[in-house]
C-alpha cells in the first residue's frame, strides 16, 4: 500500500522561521509572541522547535512568554524554554494516545515474487489479497495475509525488477504467526518442501510451544502455539541497542502500550512487547535487546511497517518532539494523494504513518 520511497532530510526550525514587526515576533505559522525586552535572537534560538510544535497541538506561543516590562536574563529564558517544552510535550502525548492507530502492514523485499507467494499460501496458509505492478518504477507489490486489509495486519511484498537477492542482516529478527498446533503446521511445511530451522518445543526460558521456519528468501517465521485469534500474523521482532530508550520512544511518539517485558539472563537477552492492544488480538512489536550489543547490520531486505493515523501532520511533529527523525515530511503521495509521513526510531528502524481515511479510499 505504501511505496518504499527514498529518504529525505527532515526540516529543522531556524531563525529564518521568525520575523519581527513592531517589537512582536511572529512564527511562520502565524503565532504571535509577546513583546520582549531581552535579546530576541538568543531566545528564539532556544524556542524555535518549541514554538513549531506548539502550533500543531493547540498551544498559544504568547502564553509561553509573559515578560513585558522587565529585563529577562538567561536563567528565566531557560525556565521559559523548559516549561513551554514540557507543556507542549504533555499536550502532544495526550493527542498521540487518543489518535486512532493500528498496525496496517509490514513491507519487505523478495527476489522471486511468485515463489514467495506460493510458499506463503501453501505452507503458511495466507491468502493473496491483491497484486499491483508499477512498470514505470520497475517494481511489483503483492499483499498477503489472513484477512482483509481494512481490519487485519498484512504483508506487503516488494519485487524490484531484476533484483533476485537481498541481504537480511542481523538486526531483523522474525515474523510471528499464531497457530493452534505447531507440530502439525511444521509437518505440513515439511511436506510442502519448506525449511524448518527449529523443531517444535518450548521457547528458551518460557512455557510457549514454538518452532521456526524460513521462507525462500531467508526471512524467519516463528510459529507460536496459541488458541483461535483474530490476528494470526501477530509479531514483528526487531533488535534494538537500548531497550529503555526504545520503549520510551514507542510509548510517547507512537502511542504504543508496553504490554510486557521478559528478561532472560541465562541467554543474555531481554524482550519488550509493544502494541495497540492485547497480544492475542493484535499484531505487536517484539523489541529484543541482547546484552552488550548496541549496533546491528540492517541489511537491504526489510523495509518498514505502516501504521494508520488520523493526522500525519501532528504525527510528524510528535515524532520530532520525542526524539525521532522525520525522513519524509507529511503530505500526499504524488499520483494517489494518500497522505503519509515517514520516520526513523532511535535505532534507525523505519515506519510510515498513513492517513486512515486515505488508506480506506485506496482499498475501495
PDB file of N, CA, C and O in Angstrom, residues 244-275:
ATOM      1  N   UNK A 244      15.376   0.489  27.015  1.00  0.00           N
ATOM      2  CA  UNK A 244      14.638   1.547  27.714  1.00  0.00           C
ATOM      3  C   UNK A 244      14.386   2.732  26.803  1.00  0.00           C
ATOM      4  O   UNK A 244      13.295   3.321  26.807  1.00  0.00           O
ATOM      5  N   UNK A 245      15.388   3.099  26.018  1.00  0.00           N
ATOM      6  CA  UNK A 245      15.227   4.212  25.080  1.00  0.00           C
ATOM      7  C   UNK A 245      14.141   3.899  24.051  1.00  0.00           C
ATOM      8  O   UNK A 245      13.290   4.743  23.733  1.00  0.00           O
ATOM      9  N   UNK A 246      14.133   2.672  23.539  1.00  0.00           N
ATOM     10  CA  UNK A 246      13.142   2.283  22.544  1.00  0.00           C
ATOM     11  C   UNK A 246      11.738   2.257  23.132  1.00  0.00           C
ATOM     12  O   UNK A 246      10.779   2.716  22.502  1.00  0.00           O
ATOM     13  N   UNK A 247      11.590   1.719  24.334  1.00  0.00           N
ATOM     14  CA  UNK A 247      10.280   1.672  24.985  1.00  0.00           C
ATOM     15  C   UNK A 247       9.741   3.091  25.163  1.00  0.00           C
ATOM     16  O   UNK A 247       8.577   3.379  24.868  1.00  0.00           O
ATOM     17  N   UNK A 248      10.585   3.990  25.650  1.00  0.00           N
ATOM     18  CA  UNK A 248      10.181   5.374  25.866  1.00  0.00           C
ATOM     19  C   UNK A 248       9.724   6.022  24.559  1.00  0.00           C
ATOM     20  O   UNK A 248       8.700   6.716  24.506  1.00  0.00           O
ATOM     21  N   UNK A 249      10.473   5.775  23.481  1.00  0.00           N
ATOM     22  CA  UNK A 249      10.135   6.365  22.191  1.00  0.00           C
ATOM     23  C   UNK A 249       8.805   5.826  21.660  1.00  0.00           C
ATOM     24  O   UNK A 249       7.936   6.589  21.232  1.00  0.00           O
ATOM     25  N   UNK A 250       8.632   4.517  21.662  1.00  0.00           N
ATOM     26  CA  UNK A 250       7.421   3.931  21.094  1.00  0.00           C
ATOM     27  C   UNK A 250       6.177   4.259  21.929  1.00  0.00           C
ATOM     28  O   UNK A 250       5.069   4.364  21.382  1.00  0.00           O
ATOM     29  N   UNK A 251       6.353   4.419  23.224  1.00  0.00           N
ATOM     30  CA  UNK A 251       5.225   4.831  24.058  1.00  0.00           C
ATOM     31  C   UNK A 251       4.805   6.263  23.740  1.00  0.00           C
ATOM     32  O   UNK A 251       3.616   6.554  23.570  1.00  0.00           O
ATOM     33  N   UNK A 252       5.770   7.173  23.674  1.00  0.00           N
ATOM     34  CA  UNK A 252       5.450   8.593  23.539  1.00  0.00           C
ATOM     35  C   UNK A 252       5.209   9.018  22.102  1.00  0.00           C
ATOM     36  O   UNK A 252       4.214   9.680  21.795  1.00  0.00           O
ATOM     37  N   UNK A 253       6.115   8.682  21.197  1.00  0.00           N
ATOM     38  CA  UNK A 253       5.993   9.131  19.810  1.00  0.00           C
ATOM     39  C   UNK A 253       4.955   8.328  19.032  1.00  0.00           C
ATOM     40  O   UNK A 253       4.251   8.870  18.182  1.00  0.00           O
ATOM     41  N   UNK A 254       4.846   7.012  19.304  1.00  0.00           N
ATOM     42  CA  UNK A 254       3.942   6.151  18.548  1.00  0.00           C
ATOM     43  C   UNK A 254       2.655   5.837  19.293  1.00  0.00           C
ATOM     44  O   UNK A 254       1.729   5.280  18.707  1.00  0.00           O
ATOM     45  N   UNK A 255       2.594   6.147  20.587  1.00  0.00           N
ATOM     46  CA  UNK A 255       1.384   5.878  21.352  1.00  0.00           C
ATOM     47  C   UNK A 255       1.146   4.414  21.640  1.00  0.00           C
ATOM     48  O   UNK A 255       0.019   4.003  21.950  1.00  0.00           O
ATOM     49  N   UNK A 256       2.198   3.588  21.550  1.00  0.00           N
ATOM     50  CA  UNK A 256       2.037   2.167  21.848  1.00  0.00           C
ATOM     51  C   UNK A 256       2.029   1.913  23.348  1.00  0.00           C
ATOM     52  O   UNK A 256       2.523   2.726  24.126  1.00  0.00           O
ATOM     53  N   UNK A 257       1.491   0.783  23.711  1.00  0.00           N
ATOM     54  CA  UNK A 257       1.453   0.359  25.114  1.00  0.00           C
ATOM     55  C   UNK A 257       2.519  -0.712  25.338  1.00  0.00           C
ATOM     56  O   UNK A 257       2.709  -1.589  24.503  1.00  0.00           O
ATOM     57  N   UNK A 258       3.233  -0.581  26.461  1.00  0.00           N
ATOM     58  CA  UNK A 258       4.167  -1.641  26.847  1.00  0.00           C
ATOM     59  C   UNK A 258       3.331  -2.770  27.444  1.00  0.00           C
ATOM     60  O   UNK A 258       2.784  -2.647  28.536  1.00  0.00           O
ATOM     61  N   UNK A 259       3.222  -3.873  26.722  1.00  0.00           N
ATOM     62  CA  UNK A 259       2.353  -4.974  27.130  1.00  0.00           C
ATOM     63  C   UNK A 259       3.016  -5.870  28.168  1.00  0.00           C
ATOM     64  O   UNK A 259       2.373  -6.313  29.120  1.00  0.00           O
ATOM     65  N   UNK A 260       4.312  -6.128  27.984  1.00  0.00           N
ATOM     66  CA  UNK A 260       5.052  -6.923  28.962  1.00  0.00           C
ATOM     67  C   UNK A 260       6.535  -6.902  28.593  1.00  0.00           C
ATOM     68  O   UNK A 260       6.904  -6.599  27.447  1.00  0.00           O
ATOM     69  N   UNK A 261       7.361  -7.255  29.563  1.00  0.00           N
ATOM     70  CA  UNK A 261       8.786  -7.455  29.317  1.00  0.00           C
ATOM     71  C   UNK A 261       9.188  -8.806  29.901  1.00  0.00           C
ATOM     72  O   UNK A 261       8.532  -9.327  30.807  1.00  0.00           O
ATOM     73  N   UNK A 262      10.253  -9.366  29.350  1.00  0.00           N
ATOM     74  CA  UNK A 262      10.781 -10.612  29.911  1.00  0.00           C
ATOM     75  C   UNK A 262      12.298 -10.598  29.790  1.00  0.00           C
ATOM     76  O   UNK A 262      12.841 -10.462  28.702  1.00  0.00           O
ATOM     77  N   UNK A 263      12.945 -10.705  30.925  1.00  0.00           N
ATOM     78  CA  UNK A 263      14.407 -10.750  30.955  1.00  0.00           C
ATOM     79  C   UNK A 263      14.850 -12.206  31.069  1.00  0.00           C
ATOM     80  O   UNK A 263      14.290 -12.976  31.855  1.00  0.00           O
ATOM     81  N   UNK A 264      15.842 -12.572  30.261  1.00  0.00           N
ATOM     82  CA  UNK A 264      16.341 -13.944  30.278  1.00  0.00           C
ATOM     83  C   UNK A 264      17.861 -13.907  30.438  1.00  0.00           C
ATOM     84  O   UNK A 264      18.606 -14.034  29.458  1.00  0.00           O
ATOM     85  N   UNK A 265      18.322 -13.716  31.686  1.00  0.00           N
ATOM     86  CA  UNK A 265      19.768 -13.577  31.906  1.00  0.00           C
ATOM     87  C   UNK A 265      20.575 -14.810  31.502  1.00  0.00           C
ATOM     88  O   UNK A 265      21.745 -14.685  31.140  1.00  0.00           O
ATOM     89  N   UNK A 266      19.954 -15.990  31.558  1.00  0.00           N
ATOM     90  CA  UNK A 266      20.679 -17.205  31.183  1.00  0.00           C
ATOM     91  C   UNK A 266      21.141 -17.139  29.730  1.00  0.00           C
ATOM     92  O   UNK A 266      22.239 -17.581  29.388  1.00  0.00           O
ATOM     93  N   UNK A 267      20.281 -16.557  28.872  1.00  0.00           N
ATOM     94  CA  UNK A 267      20.618 -16.456  27.449  1.00  0.00           C
ATOM     95  C   UNK A 267      20.979 -15.022  27.052  1.00  0.00           C
ATOM     96  O   UNK A 267      21.107 -14.721  25.874  1.00  0.00           O
ATOM     97  N   UNK A 268      21.082 -14.145  28.052  1.00  0.00           N
ATOM     98  CA  UNK A 268      21.595 -12.786  27.872  1.00  0.00           C
ATOM     99  C   UNK A 268      20.780 -11.938  26.882  1.00  0.00           C
ATOM    100  O   UNK A 268      21.305 -11.325  25.971  1.00  0.00           O
ATOM    101  N   UNK A 269      19.472 -11.926  27.093  1.00  0.00           N
ATOM    102  CA  UNK A 269      18.640 -11.029  26.295  1.00  0.00           C
ATOM    103  C   UNK A 269      17.396 -10.636  27.084  1.00  0.00           C
ATOM    104  O   UNK A 269      16.981 -11.316  28.022  1.00  0.00           O
ATOM    105  N   UNK A 270      16.798  -9.517  26.675  1.00  0.00           N
ATOM    106  CA  UNK A 270      15.546  -9.027  27.253  1.00  0.00           C
ATOM    107  C   UNK A 270      14.623  -8.638  26.103  1.00  0.00           C
ATOM    108  O   UNK A 270      15.070  -8.067  25.108  1.00  0.00           O
ATOM    109  N   UNK A 271      13.338  -8.942  26.235  1.00  0.00           N
ATOM    110  CA  UNK A 271      12.375  -8.542  25.208  1.00  0.00           C
ATOM    111  C   UNK A 271      11.313  -7.625  25.810  1.00  0.00           C
ATOM    112  O   UNK A 271      11.033  -7.672  27.017  1.00  0.00           O
ATOM    113  N   UNK A 272      10.748  -6.780  24.966  1.00  0.00           N
ATOM    114  CA  UNK A 272       9.616  -5.935  25.343  1.00  0.00           C
ATOM    115  C   UNK A 272       8.574  -6.054  24.237  1.00  0.00           C
ATOM    116  O   UNK A 272       8.887  -5.874  23.059  1.00  0.00           O
ATOM    117  N   UNK A 273       7.343  -6.375  24.608  1.00  0.00           N
ATOM    118  CA  UNK A 273       6.244  -6.484  23.652  1.00  0.00           C
ATOM    119  C   UNK A 273       5.452  -5.186  23.690  1.00  0.00           C
ATOM    120  O   UNK A 273       4.979  -4.760  24.747  1.00  0.00           O
ATOM    121  N   UNK A 274       5.274  -4.546  22.520  1.00  0.00           N
ATOM    122  CA  UNK A 274       4.601  -3.260  22.448  1.00  0.00           C
ATOM    123  C   UNK A 274       3.582  -3.263  21.314  1.00  0.00           C
ATOM    124  O   UNK A 274       3.810  -3.859  20.262  1.00  0.00           O
ATOM    125  N   UNK A 275       2.449  -2.599  21.541  1.00  0.00           N
ATOM    126  CA  UNK A 275       1.431  -2.563  20.501  1.00  0.00           C
ATOM    127  C   UNK A 275       0.250  -1.708  20.884  1.00  0.00           C
ATOM    128  O   UNK A 275       0.285  -0.947  21.854  1.00  0.00           O
TER     129      UNK A 275
END
